[in-house]
Amino acid sequence: MSYIILTAAAGALCWVALTLFQNLAKKKTDPLPDKDGHKLKWKPSLAYRKTKGDDTAASSLIRYDEYSLSLTERCICIVIGSLVLGIIGYIFYKNAIAAMVLGCGGLYSPIIWRKQMIRKRQAQLQLQFKQALSSLSSALGAGKSVESAFKEALTDLRLLYPDSNAFIVKELETVNRRIENGETVEAALKDWSDRAKVEDIQQFADVFVTCKRTGGNLVQVIRRTAAIIQEKLDIQQDIQVMMAQKRFESKVLTFAPLVVIALLNFSSPDYMEPLYQGTGLLIMTTALLILIGCYAITKWIMDVKV
């Protein structure tokens, strides 16, 4: 009965903490009011970089390869990570000290969460960039200039993404504003690609800059590059859809041994007792290492890049 109570309480705490954590992470993309009551583009905790010659907070630009966790987020990360690892340690060793030692690994959980948030934001920007390429290619095909095409793409994306805080809307607003201020399109795209650290955006910016310098058919090159990148993104989305079920199955198989061990401890404690003393501890340690190795291999296999 103690195992059931412990598991239920831990699950409830994890669910509550994770819900609060996700709400905090979502609020980090909400705009903040400035001194005049206007809304800023991004919160400082999302990692800013100010543009050259502009020292106002409203002109700060987000860097997608950086993510700063607040103190609250760090604490929640550590609590959830330590709680989960502590439960796993207690299930495998049935010892409070071993559970506490394994729970210390939760101190590393903020780093894991920060990397996940960076990948999530970059993936979101990459998906939105696909729509921007489609609008840009259509505008260029209609005979518009590059500058007019970016304005047309911004108008289309505002209809597609009503949320004014959408990454692609903010970035296209920045590009158009820089063009209006006299900067070149290639300079604006280059800065965007440097901040985004997304391969497709970097490739598009490099092709654009090269075409501008060499004097090639800019419209034709951009349309061709946009078509290639869109095809690549379509393939990536198809792969993600096909692997979604496999990812879920891998998570179930990863946690299944923990559930089985906990149930056996509850239903037949005498049967499991030899595994918690003597050479049984070595067997449980080996099983835990194998489980961790299988999880790492599964993550590596599922990380398919195009």
PDB file of N, CA and C in Angstrom, residues 198-283:
ATOM      1  N   VAL A 198      18.976  28.641 -37.082  1.00  0.00           N
ATOM      2  CA  VAL A 198      18.185  27.618 -37.762  1.00  0.00           C
ATOM      3  C   VAL A 198      18.791  27.407 -39.138  1.00  0.00           C
ATOM      4  N   GLU A 199      19.085  26.167 -39.478  1.00  0.00           N
ATOM      5  CA  GLU A 199      19.826  25.868 -40.701  1.00  0.00           C
ATOM      6  C   GLU A 199      19.134  26.413 -41.945  1.00  0.00           C
ATOM      7  N   ASP A 200      17.828  26.246 -42.047  1.00  0.00           N
ATOM      8  CA  ASP A 200      17.112  26.689 -43.241  1.00  0.00           C
ATOM      9  C   ASP A 200      17.168  28.203 -43.406  1.00  0.00           C
ATOM     10  N   ILE A 201      17.034  28.934 -42.309  1.00  0.00           N
ATOM     11  CA  ILE A 201      17.104  30.393 -42.378  1.00  0.00           C
ATOM     12  C   ILE A 201      18.514  30.837 -42.738  1.00  0.00           C
ATOM     13  N   GLN A 202      19.516  30.165 -42.195  1.00  0.00           N
ATOM     14  CA  GLN A 202      20.895  30.500 -42.523  1.00  0.00           C
ATOM     15  C   GLN A 202      21.195  30.234 -43.993  1.00  0.00           C
ATOM     16  N   GLN A 203      20.708  29.125 -44.513  1.00  0.00           N
ATOM     17  CA  GLN A 203      20.928  28.820 -45.925  1.00  0.00           C
ATOM     18  C   GLN A 203      20.239  29.839 -46.827  1.00  0.00           C
ATOM     19  N   PHE A 204      19.024  30.215 -46.475  1.00  0.00           N
ATOM     20  CA  PHE A 204      18.299  31.204 -47.274  1.00  0.00           C
ATOM     21  C   PHE A 204      19.029  32.543 -47.267  1.00  0.00           C
ATOM     22  N   ALA A 205      19.508  32.961 -46.100  1.00  0.00           N
ATOM     23  CA  ALA A 205      20.234  34.230 -46.010  1.00  0.00           C
ATOM     24  C   ALA A 205      21.536  34.180 -46.806  1.00  0.00           C
ATOM     25  N   ASP A 206      22.257  33.055 -46.725  1.00  0.00           N
ATOM     26  CA  ASP A 206      23.515  32.921 -47.470  1.00  0.00           C
ATOM     27  C   ASP A 206      23.275  32.987 -48.975  1.00  0.00           C
ATOM     28  N   VAL A 207      22.235  32.299 -49.438  1.00  0.00           N
ATOM     29  CA  VAL A 207      21.913  32.327 -50.874  1.00  0.00           C
ATOM     30  C   VAL A 207      21.532  33.736 -51.307  1.00  0.00           C
ATOM     31  N   PHE A 208      20.773  34.423 -50.483  1.00  0.00           N
ATOM     32  CA  PHE A 208      20.342  35.780 -50.819  1.00  0.00           C
ATOM     33  C   PHE A 208      21.541  36.716 -50.910  1.00  0.00           C
ATOM     34  N   VAL A 209      22.436  36.648 -49.916  1.00  0.00           N
ATOM     35  CA  VAL A 209      23.614  37.520 -49.909  1.00  0.00           C
ATOM     36  C   VAL A 209      24.516  37.222 -51.101  1.00  0.00           C
ATOM     37  N   THR A 210      24.739  35.938 -51.386  1.00  0.00           N
ATOM     38  CA  THR A 210      25.595  35.555 -52.512  1.00  0.00           C
ATOM     39  C   THR A 210      25.015  36.034 -53.835  1.00  0.00           C
ATOM     40  N   CYS A 211      23.723  35.889 -53.989  1.00  0.00           N
ATOM     41  CA  CYS A 211      23.073  36.309 -55.236  1.00  0.00           C
ATOM     42  C   CYS A 211      23.149  37.823 -55.410  1.00  0.00           C
ATOM     43  N   LYS A 212      23.024  38.554 -54.315  1.00  0.00           N
ATOM     44  CA  LYS A 212      23.122  40.008 -54.384  1.00  0.00           C
ATOM     45  C   LYS A 212      24.527  40.438 -54.806  1.00  0.00           C
ATOM     46  N   ARG A 213      25.542  39.760 -54.273  1.00  0.00           N
ATOM     47  CA  ARG A 213      26.921  40.146 -54.570  1.00  0.00           C
ATOM     48  C   ARG A 213      27.323  39.786 -55.995  1.00  0.00           C
ATOM     49  N   THR A 214      26.847  38.646 -56.473  1.00  0.00           N
ATOM     50  CA  THR A 214      27.243  38.175 -57.802  1.00  0.00           C
ATOM     51  C   THR A 214      26.358  38.731 -58.906  1.00  0.00           C
ATOM     52  N   GLY A 215      25.246  39.358 -58.551  1.00  0.00           N
ATOM     53  CA  GLY A 215      24.375  39.950 -59.554  1.00  0.00           C
ATOM     54  C   GLY A 215      23.558  38.945 -60.338  1.00  0.00           C
ATOM     55  N   GLY A 216      23.171  37.839 -59.720  1.00  0.00           N
ATOM     56  CA  GLY A 216      22.363  36.835 -60.396  1.00  0.00           C
ATOM     57  C   GLY A 216      20.895  37.230 -60.459  1.00  0.00           C
ATOM     58  N   ASN A 217      20.119  36.351 -61.047  1.00  0.00           N
ATOM     59  CA  ASN A 217      18.671  36.575 -61.131  1.00  0.00           C
ATOM     60  C   ASN A 217      18.077  36.343 -59.744  1.00  0.00           C
ATOM     61  N   LEU A 218      17.950  37.428 -58.991  1.00  0.00           N
ATOM     62  CA  LEU A 218      17.581  37.325 -57.586  1.00  0.00           C
ATOM     63  C   LEU A 218      16.208  36.696 -57.398  1.00  0.00           C
ATOM     64  N   VAL A 219      15.246  37.119 -58.173  1.00  0.00           N
ATOM     65  CA  VAL A 219      13.883  36.611 -58.017  1.00  0.00           C
ATOM     66  C   VAL A 219      13.828  35.116 -58.297  1.00  0.00           C
ATOM     67  N   GLN A 220      14.473  34.692 -59.395  1.00  0.00           N
ATOM     68  CA  GLN A 220      14.454  33.278 -59.760  1.00  0.00           C
ATOM     69  C   GLN A 220      15.188  32.425 -58.729  1.00  0.00           C
ATOM     70  N   VAL A 221      16.321  32.935 -58.238  1.00  0.00           N
ATOM     71  CA  VAL A 221      17.104  32.184 -57.248  1.00  0.00           C
ATOM     72  C   VAL A 221      16.322  32.041 -55.947  1.00  0.00           C
ATOM     73  N   ILE A 222      15.680  33.113 -55.510  1.00  0.00           N
ATOM     74  CA  ILE A 222      14.912  33.054 -54.262  1.00  0.00           C
ATOM     75  C   ILE A 222      13.745  32.085 -54.398  1.00  0.00           C
ATOM     76  N   ARG A 223      13.062  32.124 -55.524  1.00  0.00           N
ATOM     77  CA  ARG A 223      11.936  31.210 -55.729  1.00  0.00           C
ATOM     78  C   ARG A 223      12.413  29.761 -55.728  1.00  0.00           C
ATOM     79  N   ARG A 224      13.542  29.500 -56.375  1.00  0.00           N
ATOM     80  CA  ARG A 224      14.072  28.135 -56.420  1.00  0.00           C
ATOM     81  C   ARG A 224      14.534  27.682 -55.035  1.00  0.00           C
ATOM     82  N   THR A 225      15.229  28.561 -54.320  1.00  0.00           N
ATOM     83  CA  THR A 225      15.688  28.228 -52.966  1.00  0.00           C
ATOM     84  C   THR A 225      14.509  27.995 -52.035  1.00  0.00           C
ATOM     85  N   ALA A 226      13.492  28.842 -52.138  1.00  0.00           N
ATOM     86  CA  ALA A 226      12.302  28.681 -51.301  1.00  0.00           C
ATOM     87  C   ALA A 226      11.618  27.353 -51.573  1.00  0.00           C
ATOM     88  N   ALA A 227      11.557  26.951 -52.842  1.00  0.00           N
ATOM     89  CA  ALA A 227      10.923  25.668 -53.184  1.00  0.00           C
ATOM     90  C   ALA A 227      11.698  24.496 -52.592  1.00  0.00           C
ATOM     91  N   ILE A 228      13.038  24.560 -52.659  1.00  0.00           N
ATOM     92  CA  ILE A 228      13.869  23.474 -52.116  1.00  0.00           C
ATOM     93  C   ILE A 228      13.713  23.378 -50.599  1.00  0.00           C
ATOM     94  N   ILE A 229      13.763  24.521 -49.918  1.00  0.00           N
ATOM     95  CA  ILE A 229      13.643  24.526 -48.456  1.00  0.00           C
ATOM     96  C   ILE A 229      12.251  24.064 -48.033  1.00  0.00           C
ATOM     97  N   GLN A 230      11.224  24.475 -48.757  1.00  0.00           N
ATOM     98  CA  GLN A 230       9.864  24.030 -48.443  1.00  0.00           C
ATOM     99  C   GLN A 230       9.732  22.517 -48.595  1.00  0.00           C
ATOM    100  N   GLU A 231      10.337  21.976 -49.640  1.00  0.00           N
ATOM    101  CA  GLU A 231      10.294  20.523 -49.832  1.00  0.00           C
ATOM    102  C   GLU A 231      10.994  19.797 -48.688  1.00  0.00           C
ATOM    103  N   LYS A 232      12.114  20.354 -48.254  1.00  0.00           N
ATOM    104  CA  LYS A 232      12.841  19.763 -47.129  1.00  0.00           C
ATOM    105  C   LYS A 232      11.998  19.797 -45.858  1.00  0.00           C
ATOM    106  N   LEU A 233      11.346  20.921 -45.593  1.00  0.00           N
ATOM    107  CA  LEU A 233      10.507  21.033 -44.403  1.00  0.00           C
ATOM    108  C   LEU A 233       9.310  20.098 -44.474  1.00  0.00           C
ATOM    109  N   ASP A 234       8.757  19.912 -45.663  1.00  0.00           N
ATOM    110  CA  ASP A 234       7.647  18.963 -45.825  1.00  0.00           C
ATOM    111  C   ASP A 234       8.088  17.545 -45.481  1.00  0.00           C
ATOM    112  N   ILE A 235       9.287  17.175 -45.920  1.00  0.00           N
ATOM    113  CA  ILE A 235       9.816  15.843 -45.608  1.00  0.00           C
ATOM    114  C   ILE A 235      10.016  15.691 -44.104  1.00  0.00           C
ATOM    115  N   GLN A 236      10.550  16.737 -43.467  1.00  0.00           N
ATOM    116  CA  GLN A 236      10.748  16.682 -42.020  1.00  0.00           C
ATOM    117  C   GLN A 236       9.420  16.509 -41.286  1.00  0.00           C
ATOM    118  N   GLN A 237       8.394  17.219 -41.716  1.00  0.00           N
ATOM    119  CA  GLN A 237       7.083  17.091 -41.075  1.00  0.00           C
ATOM    120  C   GLN A 237       6.507  15.697 -41.277  1.00  0.00           C
ATOM    121  N   ASP A 238       6.670  15.137 -42.454  1.00  0.00           N
ATOM    122  CA  ASP A 238       6.179  13.777 -42.708  1.00  0.00           C
ATOM    123  C   ASP A 238       6.882  12.769 -41.808  1.00  0.00           C
ATOM    124  N   ILE A 239       8.184  12.951 -41.630  1.00  0.00           N
ATOM    125  CA  ILE A 239       8.944  12.050 -40.757  1.00  0.00           C
ATOM    126  C   ILE A 239       8.465  12.173 -39.311  1.00  0.00           C
ATOM    127  N   GLN A 240       8.231  13.414 -38.860  1.00  0.00           N
ATOM    128  CA  GLN A 240       7.764  13.617 -37.495  1.00  0.00           C
ATOM    129  C   GLN A 240       6.405  12.967 -37.262  1.00  0.00           C
ATOM    130  N   VAL A 241       5.521  13.065 -38.252  1.00  0.00           N
ATOM    131  CA  VAL A 241       4.190  12.454 -38.124  1.00  0.00           C
ATOM    132  C   VAL A 241       4.297  10.933 -38.063  1.00  0.00           C
ATOM    133  N   MET A 242       5.138  10.352 -38.924  1.00  0.00           N
ATOM    134  CA  MET A 242       5.287   8.899 -38.947  1.00  0.00           C
ATOM    135  C   MET A 242       5.919   8.363 -37.666  1.00  0.00           C
ATOM    136  N   MET A 243       6.773   9.165 -37.032  1.00  0.00           N
ATOM    137  CA  MET A 243       7.490   8.703 -35.847  1.00  0.00           C
ATOM    138  C   MET A 243       6.791   9.073 -34.549  1.00  0.00           C
ATOM    139  N   ALA A 244       5.690   9.802 -34.620  1.00  0.00           N
ATOM    140  CA  ALA A 244       5.002  10.225 -33.400  1.00  0.00           C
ATOM    141  C   ALA A 244       4.549   9.027 -32.573  1.00  0.00           C
ATOM    142  N   GLN A 245       3.958   8.020 -33.236  1.00  0.00           N
ATOM    143  CA  GLN A 245       3.502   6.830 -32.521  1.00  0.00           C
ATOM    144  C   GLN A 245       4.677   6.059 -31.940  1.00  0.00           C
ATOM    145  N   LYS A 246       5.763   5.961 -32.684  1.00  0.00           N
ATOM    146  CA  LYS A 246       6.938   5.244 -32.191  1.00  0.00           C
ATOM    147  C   LYS A 246       7.538   5.933 -30.972  1.00  0.00           C
ATOM    148  N   ARG A 247       7.508   7.257 -30.968  1.00  0.00           N
ATOM    149  CA  ARG A 247       8.015   7.983 -29.807  1.00  0.00           C
ATOM    150  C   ARG A 247       7.170   7.676 -28.572  1.00  0.00           C
ATOM    151  N   PHE A 248       5.861   7.654 -28.755  1.00  0.00           N
ATOM    152  CA  PHE A 248       4.981   7.336 -27.631  1.00  0.00           C
ATOM    153  C   PHE A 248       5.239   5.920 -27.136  1.00  0.00           C
ATOM    154  N   GLU A 249       5.401   4.978 -28.061  1.00  0.00           N
ATOM    155  CA  GLU A 249       5.668   3.595 -27.676  1.00  0.00           C
ATOM    156  C   GLU A 249       6.994   3.476 -26.934  1.00  0.00           C
ATOM    157  N   SER A 250       7.991   4.224 -27.366  1.00  0.00           N
ATOM    158  CA  SER A 250       9.289   4.163 -26.691  1.00  0.00           C
ATOM    159  C   SER A 250       9.194   4.688 -25.261  1.00  0.00           C
ATOM    160  N   LYS A 251       8.386   5.737 -25.050  1.00  0.00           N
ATOM    161  CA  LYS A 251       8.202   6.257 -23.694  1.00  0.00           C
ATOM    162  C   LYS A 251       7.488   5.242 -22.812  1.00  0.00           C
ATOM    163  N   VAL A 252       6.480   4.574 -23.373  1.00  0.00           N
ATOM    164  CA  VAL A 252       5.758   3.553 -22.608  1.00  0.00           C
ATOM    165  C   VAL A 252       6.687   2.412 -22.229  1.00  0.00           C
ATOM    166  N   LEU A 253       7.495   1.954 -23.181  1.00  0.00           N
ATOM    167  CA  LEU A 253       8.416   0.848 -22.912  1.00  0.00           C
ATOM    168  C   LEU A 253       9.506   1.247 -21.928  1.00  0.00           C
ATOM    169  N   THR A 254       9.853   2.529 -21.901  1.00  0.00           N
ATOM    170  CA  THR A 254      10.871   2.981 -20.955  1.00  0.00           C
ATOM    171  C   THR A 254      10.362   2.922 -19.525  1.00  0.00           C
ATOM    172  N   PHE A 255       9.112   3.325 -19.314  1.00  0.00           N
ATOM    173  CA  PHE A 255       8.566   3.366 -17.953  1.00  0.00           C
ATOM    174  C   PHE A 255       7.878   2.062 -17.544  1.00  0.00           C
ATOM    175  N   ALA A 256       7.675   1.161 -18.489  1.00  0.00           N
ATOM    176  CA  ALA A 256       7.024  -0.110 -18.151  1.00  0.00           C
ATOM    177  C   ALA A 256       7.799  -0.908 -17.098  1.00  0.00           C
ATOM    178  N   PRO A 257       9.146  -1.040 -17.210  1.00  0.00           N
ATOM    179  CA  PRO A 257       9.873  -1.793 -16.171  1.00  0.00           C
ATOM    180  C   PRO A 257       9.694  -1.212 -14.777  1.00  0.00           C
ATOM    181  N   LEU A 258       9.608   0.114 -14.673  1.00  0.00           N
ATOM    182  CA  LEU A 258       9.414   0.735 -13.362  1.00  0.00           C
ATOM    183  C   LEU A 258       8.068   0.339 -12.769  1.00  0.00           C
ATOM    184  N   VAL A 259       7.039   0.331 -13.602  1.00  0.00           N
ATOM    185  CA  VAL A 259       5.706  -0.045 -13.132  1.00  0.00           C
ATOM    186  C   VAL A 259       5.674  -1.514 -12.726  1.00  0.00           C
ATOM    187  N   VAL A 260       6.332  -2.364 -13.515  1.00  0.00           N
ATOM    188  CA  VAL A 260       6.346  -3.800 -13.212  1.00  0.00           C
ATOM    189  C   VAL A 260       7.047  -4.064 -11.884  1.00  0.00           C
ATOM    190  N   ILE A 261       8.193  -3.421 -11.685  1.00  0.00           N
ATOM    191  CA  ILE A 261       8.936  -3.620 -10.430  1.00  0.00           C
ATOM    192  C   ILE A 261       8.115  -3.124  -9.243  1.00  0.00           C
ATOM    193  N   ALA A 262       7.471  -1.961  -9.391  1.00  0.00           N
ATOM    194  CA  ALA A 262       6.651  -1.429  -8.299  1.00  0.00           C
ATOM    195  C   ALA A 262       5.477  -2.350  -7.984  1.00  0.00           C
ATOM    196  N   LEU A 263       4.832  -2.897  -9.004  1.00  0.00           N
ATOM    197  CA  LEU A 263       3.708  -3.809  -8.780  1.00  0.00           C
ATOM    198  C   LEU A 263       4.163  -5.103  -8.116  1.00  0.00           C
ATOM    199  N   LEU A 264       5.308  -5.625  -8.539  1.00  0.00           N
ATOM    200  CA  LEU A 264       5.823  -6.848  -7.915  1.00  0.00           C
ATOM    201  C   LEU A 264       6.196  -6.604  -6.461  1.00  0.00           C
ATOM    202  N   ASN A 265       6.747  -5.421  -6.173  1.00  0.00           N
ATOM    203  CA  ASN A 265       7.073  -5.100  -4.786  1.00  0.00           C
ATOM    204  C   ASN A 265       5.821  -5.010  -3.927  1.00  0.00           C
ATOM    205  N   PHE A 266       4.743  -4.544  -4.517  1.00  0.00           N
ATOM    206  CA  PHE A 266       3.498  -4.410  -3.763  1.00  0.00           C
ATOM    207  C   PHE A 266       2.792  -5.751  -3.595  1.00  0.00           C
ATOM    208  N   SER A 267       2.749  -6.534  -4.671  1.00  0.00           N
ATOM    209  CA  SER A 267       1.993  -7.789  -4.630  1.00  0.00           C
ATOM    210  C   SER A 267       2.788  -8.943  -4.032  1.00  0.00           C
ATOM    211  N   SER A 268       4.095  -8.985  -4.298  1.00  0.00           N
ATOM    212  CA  SER A 268       4.933 -10.099  -3.809  1.00  0.00           C
ATOM    213  C   SER A 268       6.247  -9.565  -3.258  1.00  0.00           C
ATOM    214  N   PRO A 269       6.204  -8.900  -2.111  1.00  0.00           N
ATOM    215  CA  PRO A 269       7.439  -8.325  -1.555  1.00  0.00           C
ATOM    216  C   PRO A 269       8.486  -9.378  -1.220  1.00  0.00           C
ATOM    217  N   ASP A 270       8.067 -10.557  -0.770  1.00  0.00           N
ATOM    218  CA  ASP A 270       9.031 -11.612  -0.444  1.00  0.00           C
ATOM    219  C   ASP A 270       9.745 -12.119  -1.694  1.00  0.00           C
ATOM    220  N   TYR A 271       9.043 -12.125  -2.804  1.00  0.00           N
ATOM    221  CA  TYR A 271       9.627 -12.587  -4.069  1.00  0.00           C
ATOM    222  C   TYR A 271      10.718 -11.629  -4.554  1.00  0.00           C
ATOM    223  N   MET A 272      10.548 -10.328  -4.293  1.00  0.00           N
ATOM    224  CA  MET A 272      11.505  -9.322  -4.760  1.00  0.00           C
ATOM    225  C   MET A 272      12.596  -9.027  -3.746  1.00  0.00           C
ATOM    226  N   GLU A 273      12.447  -9.520  -2.523  1.00  0.00           N
ATOM    227  CA  GLU A 273      13.397  -9.191  -1.460  1.00  0.00           C
ATOM    228  C   GLU A 273      14.842  -9.547  -1.802  1.00  0.00           C
ATOM    229  N   PRO A 274      15.143 -10.695  -2.439  1.00  0.00           N
ATOM    230  CA  PRO A 274      16.553 -11.016  -2.758  1.00  0.00           C
ATOM    231  C   PRO A 274      17.228  -9.994  -3.666  1.00  0.00           C
ATOM    232  N   LEU A 275      16.458  -9.220  -4.422  1.00  0.00           N
ATOM    233  CA  LEU A 275      17.059  -8.235  -5.325  1.00  0.00           C
ATOM    234  C   LEU A 275      17.513  -6.977  -4.597  1.00  0.00           C
ATOM    235  N   TYR A 276      17.166  -6.850  -3.315  1.00  0.00           N
ATOM    236  CA  TYR A 276      17.522  -5.651  -2.567  1.00  0.00           C
ATOM    237  C   TYR A 276      18.586  -5.925  -1.504  1.00  0.00           C
ATOM    238  N   GLN A 277      19.312  -6.996  -1.667  1.00  0.00           N
ATOM    239  CA  GLN A 277      20.404  -7.308  -0.745  1.00  0.00           C
ATOM    240  C   GLN A 277      21.428  -8.183  -1.454  1.00  0.00           C
ATOM    241  N   GLY A 278      22.679  -8.029  -1.031  1.00  0.00           N
ATOM    242  CA  GLY A 278      23.748  -8.841  -1.613  1.00  0.00           C
ATOM    243  C   GLY A 278      23.953  -8.563  -3.096  1.00  0.00           C
ATOM    244  N   THR A 279      24.095  -9.655  -3.851  1.00  0.00           N
ATOM    245  CA  THR A 279      24.313  -9.535  -5.297  1.00  0.00           C
ATOM    246  C   THR A 279      23.083  -8.998  -6.026  1.00  0.00           C
ATOM    247  N   GLY A 280      21.937  -9.023  -5.361  1.00  0.00           N
ATOM    248  CA  GLY A 280      20.730  -8.478  -5.984  1.00  0.00           C
ATOM    249  C   GLY A 280      20.864  -6.996  -6.294  1.00  0.00           C
ATOM    250  N   LEU A 281      21.617  -6.263  -5.440  1.00  0.00           N
ATOM    251  CA  LEU A 281      21.835  -4.841  -5.698  1.00  0.00           C
ATOM    252  C   LEU A 281      22.632  -4.627  -6.981  1.00  0.00           C
ATOM    253  N   LEU A 282      23.585  -5.523  -7.230  1.00  0.00           N
ATOM    254  CA  LEU A 282      24.359  -5.438  -8.470  1.00  0.00           C
ATOM    255  C   LEU A 282      23.464  -5.685  -9.684  1.00  0.00           C
ATOM    256  N   ILE A 283      22.545  -6.632  -9.550  1.00  0.00           N
ATOM    257  CA  ILE A 283      21.610  -6.918 -10.647  1.00  0.00           C
ATOM    258  C   ILE A 283      20.705  -5.717 -10.910  1.00  0.00           C
TER     259      ILE A 283
END
